[in-house]
Amino acid sequence: KNQVEQSPQSLIILEGKNCTLQCNYTVSPFSNLRWYKQDTGRGPVSLTIMTFSENTKSNGRYTATLDADTKQSSLHITASQLSDSASYICVVSRSNNDMRFGAGTRLTVKP
Amino acid sequence: DSGVTQTPKHLITATGQRVTLRCSPRSGDLSVYWYQQSLDQGLQFLIQYYNGEERAKGNILERFSAQQFPDLHSELNLSSLELGDSALYFCASSVGAAYNEQFFGPGTRLTVL
């Protein structure tokens, strides 16, 4: 209960290709869901924040979707670049601001 | 650069010791969050302060404590350190108490020998 699971654990793609990362959660009661990008050894950077009523949000080449009924979210990266190589972390907050973190997906973009 | 500063950048200490990590939030941000990230655990939320008051508590050990001062900077105190406390400690800040974008600092890498 109150878990966040991300898949795949790691992913390797070629530069220019698209990819989709998954986040499934059982966190309840739900407040919001965030996607972060974290370069190795650096602090995470926020990509998107979505509440219950939002089902899609974009930030440049990053598009997050949320299905609150099935408790699933995805992060789609379009036309990947070498600089997209990083860990992508899904964070789901409960109504009391208690945050639950996924283990992250490690993305490697190769030339 | 997120505008959040953390000191020190690196800290090496021995088991049983006590250390203090410091965080200065972005100008105008009232909330400060502390996180721990170890290799085998991923990111874990420790505690949040909003305008000087504790707002939310996560997986913070009793050996750890934090506070936010009137000038809004925050300190995380870690005592009776154990080898397993070795990790990256991040501070983040946001404008409000909830549902706001959080801006992370560069982190403090703590090594307990």
Coordinates of C-alpha atoms in Angstrom, one line a residue:
Chain A
K1 CA 0.0 0.0 0.0
N2 CA 1.1 3.6 -0.7
Q3 CA 3.8 2.4 -3.2
V4 CA 5.2 3.8 -6.4
E5 CA 6.6 1.4 -9.0
Q6 CA 8.5 2.5 -12.1
S7 CA 9.3 0.6 -15.2
P8 CA 11.5 -0.2 -16.8
Q9 CA 14.4 -0.1 -14.3
S10 CA 16.7 1.0 -17.1
L11 CA 16.4 1.8 -20.8
I12 CA 18.9 2.3 -23.6
I13 CA 17.8 4.1 -26.8
L14 CA 19.4 5.8 -29.8
E15 CA 19.5 9.5 -30.1
G16 CA 16.5 10.9 -31.9
K17 CA 14.2 8.1 -30.9
N18 CA 11.1 8.4 -28.6
C19 CA 10.6 6.5 -25.4
T20 CA 7.9 6.1 -22.7
L21 CA 8.5 5.5 -19.0
Q22 CA 5.9 4.1 -16.7
C23 CA 4.8 4.8 -13.2
N24 CA 2.1 2.8 -11.3
Y25 CA 1.1 3.8 -7.9
T26 CA -1.2 2.6 -5.0
V27 CA -0.8 5.8 -3.0
S28 CA -4.0 7.0 -1.4
P29 CA -5.4 9.5 -0.9
F30 CA -3.9 11.1 -4.0
S31 CA -2.8 14.7 -4.1
N32 CA -0.4 15.1 -7.0
L33 CA 2.1 13.3 -9.1
R34 CA 5.5 14.7 -10.2
W35 CA 8.2 13.6 -12.6
Y36 CA 11.8 14.6 -11.9
K37 CA 14.9 14.3 -14.0
Q38 CA 18.1 13.6 -12.1
D39 CA 21.6 13.7 -13.5
T40 CA 24.1 11.6 -11.7
G41 CA 25.3 13.3 -8.5
R42 CA 23.0 16.3 -8.9
G43 CA 19.7 17.4 -7.4
P44 CA 16.5 16.4 -9.2
V45 CA 14.9 18.9 -11.5
S46 CA 11.1 19.1 -11.8
L47 CA 9.6 18.2 -15.2
T48 CA 5.9 18.2 -14.5
I49 CA 3.3 18.3 -11.7
M50 CA -0.2 17.0 -12.2
T51 CA -3.2 16.9 -9.9
F52 CA -6.2 14.5 -10.0
S53 CA -8.0 16.6 -12.6
E54 CA -5.1 16.8 -15.1
N55 CA -4.5 14.0 -17.5
T56 CA -1.7 15.4 -19.6
K57 CA 1.1 18.0 -19.2
S58 CA 4.0 19.0 -21.4
N59 CA 7.3 20.5 -20.8
G60 CA 9.1 20.9 -24.1
R61 CA 9.9 17.4 -25.4
Y62 CA 8.6 15.8 -22.2
T63 CA 4.9 14.9 -22.0
A64 CA 3.4 13.3 -18.8
T65 CA 0.0 11.6 -18.7
L66 CA -2.0 10.6 -15.7
D67 CA -4.9 8.1 -15.4
A68 CA -6.2 8.6 -11.9
D69 CA -8.7 5.8 -12.3
T70 CA -6.1 3.1 -13.1
K71 CA -3.4 4.9 -11.0
Q72 CA -0.9 5.0 -13.9
S73 CA 1.3 7.7 -15.3
S74 CA 3.7 7.8 -18.1
L75 CA 6.5 10.2 -19.2
H76 CA 7.0 10.3 -23.0
I77 CA 10.2 11.8 -24.3
T78 CA 10.2 12.9 -27.9
A79 CA 13.3 13.1 -30.2
S80 CA 15.7 12.1 -27.5
Q81 CA 19.0 13.9 -27.1
L82 CA 22.2 12.8 -25.4
S83 CA 21.5 15.2 -22.6
D84 CA 18.3 13.3 -21.8
S85 CA 20.6 10.5 -20.3
A86 CA 19.6 10.6 -16.6
S87 CA 17.4 9.0 -14.0
Y88 CA 13.7 9.8 -14.1
I89 CA 11.8 9.7 -10.9
C90 CA 8.1 9.5 -10.3
V91 CA 6.8 11.0 -7.0
V92 CA 3.3 10.7 -5.7
S93 CA 2.0 12.8 -2.9
R94 CA -0.7 12.0 -0.5
S95 CA -3.1 14.7 0.7
N96 CA -1.0 15.3 3.9
N97 CA 2.0 16.1 1.6
D98 CA 3.6 12.8 2.4
M99 CA 5.6 12.0 -0.6
R100 CA 6.3 8.5 -2.0
F101 CA 9.2 8.0 -4.5
G102 CA 9.6 5.5 -7.2
A103 CA 13.0 3.9 -7.6
G104 CA 13.5 5.7 -10.9
T105 CA 14.2 4.7 -14.5
R106 CA 17.8 5.0 -15.7
L107 CA 17.7 6.3 -19.3
T108 CA 20.8 6.1 -21.5
V109 CA 20.7 7.8 -24.9
K110 CA 23.4 6.6 -27.3
P111 CA 24.6 8.4 -30.4
Chain B
D1 CA 21.6 26.8 -10.8
S2 CA 18.4 26.3 -8.8
G3 CA 19.1 29.1 -6.4
V4 CA 19.1 26.7 -3.4
T5 CA 22.5 26.5 -1.7
Q6 CA 23.8 23.7 0.6
T7 CA 26.9 23.5 2.7
P8 CA 29.1 21.7 3.0
K9 CA 29.4 20.0 -0.3
H10 CA 31.2 17.0 1.2
L11 CA 31.5 15.8 4.7
I12 CA 33.6 12.9 6.0
T13 CA 33.2 11.8 9.6
A14 CA 33.3 8.8 11.9
T15 CA 30.6 6.6 13.4
G16 CA 29.1 8.0 16.5
Q17 CA 29.7 11.6 15.6
R18 CA 27.2 14.4 15.0
V19 CA 27.1 16.7 11.9
T20 CA 25.0 19.7 10.8
L21 CA 24.0 20.3 7.2
R22 CA 22.9 23.7 6.1
C23 CA 20.4 24.8 3.4
S24 CA 19.5 28.3 2.2
P25 CA 16.3 28.3 0.1
R26 CA 15.6 30.4 -3.0
S27 CA 14.7 34.0 -2.3
G28 CA 11.0 34.2 -1.6
D29 CA 10.5 30.4 -0.9
L30 CA 8.9 29.6 2.5
S31 CA 9.1 25.8 2.4
V32 CA 12.2 23.8 2.9
Y33 CA 12.4 20.0 2.3
W34 CA 15.1 17.5 3.3
Y35 CA 15.8 14.3 1.4
Q36 CA 18.2 11.4 1.7
Q37 CA 19.4 9.5 -1.2
S38 CA 21.5 6.4 -0.8
L39 CA 22.6 3.9 -3.5
D40 CA 20.3 1.1 -2.3
Q41 CA 17.3 3.2 -1.2
G42 CA 16.7 5.9 -3.8
L43 CA 15.3 9.3 -2.8
Q44 CA 13.6 9.4 0.6
F45 CA 11.6 12.3 2.0
L46 CA 12.7 13.2 5.5
I47 CA 11.0 16.4 6.6
Q48 CA 9.4 19.6 5.5
Y49 CA 9.3 23.0 7.2
Y50 CA 7.1 25.9 6.1
N51 CA 7.8 29.4 7.4
G52 CA 9.5 28.1 10.5
E53 CA 7.0 25.4 11.4
E54 CA 7.3 21.6 10.8
R55 CA 4.8 20.8 8.0
A56 CA 5.2 17.2 7.1
K57 CA 7.3 14.3 8.3
G58 CA 8.6 11.4 6.3
N59 CA 11.1 8.6 7.1
I60 CA 13.2 10.7 9.4
L61 CA 15.1 8.7 12.1
E62 CA 14.9 9.8 15.7
R63 CA 18.7 10.5 15.6
F64 CA 18.0 13.1 13.0
S65 CA 16.4 16.5 13.6
A66 CA 15.9 19.7 11.6
Q67 CA 14.8 23.2 12.1
Q68 CA 14.0 26.3 10.0
F69 CA 15.2 29.7 11.3
P70 CA 13.5 33.1 11.1
D71 CA 15.6 33.9 8.0
L72 CA 14.2 30.7 6.5
H73 CA 17.5 28.9 6.2
S74 CA 17.3 25.3 7.5
E75 CA 19.7 22.9 9.3
L76 CA 19.6 19.1 9.4
N77 CA 21.3 17.6 12.4
L78 CA 22.4 14.0 12.2
S79 CA 23.7 12.4 15.4
S80 CA 25.1 9.1 16.6
L81 CA 26.1 8.5 13.0
E82 CA 26.2 5.0 11.6
L83 CA 27.8 3.6 8.4
G84 CA 24.4 3.4 6.8
D85 CA 23.8 7.1 7.1
S86 CA 26.4 7.6 4.3
A87 CA 24.3 9.2 1.5
L88 CA 23.6 12.3 -0.5
Y89 CA 21.4 14.7 1.5
F90 CA 19.4 17.1 -0.7
C91 CA 17.5 20.2 0.4
A92 CA 14.7 21.6 -1.8
S93 CA 12.6 24.7 -1.5
S94 CA 9.3 25.9 -2.8
V95 CA 7.1 29.0 -2.6
G96 CA 4.1 27.4 -0.8
A97 CA 3.4 24.6 1.6
A98 CA 2.1 22.1 -1.0
Y99 CA 1.6 21.5 -4.7
N100 CA 4.4 23.8 -5.7
E101 CA 7.4 23.1 -7.9
Q102 CA 10.4 22.2 -5.7
F103 CA 13.8 23.4 -6.5
F104 CA 16.7 21.2 -5.3
G105 CA 20.1 22.2 -4.1
P106 CA 23.3 20.5 -5.2
G107 CA 23.3 18.2 -2.2
T108 CA 25.8 17.3 0.6
R109 CA 27.6 14.1 0.3
L110 CA 28.1 12.5 3.7
T111 CA 30.5 9.7 4.2
V112 CA 30.6 7.9 7.6
L113 CA 33.7 5.9 8.2

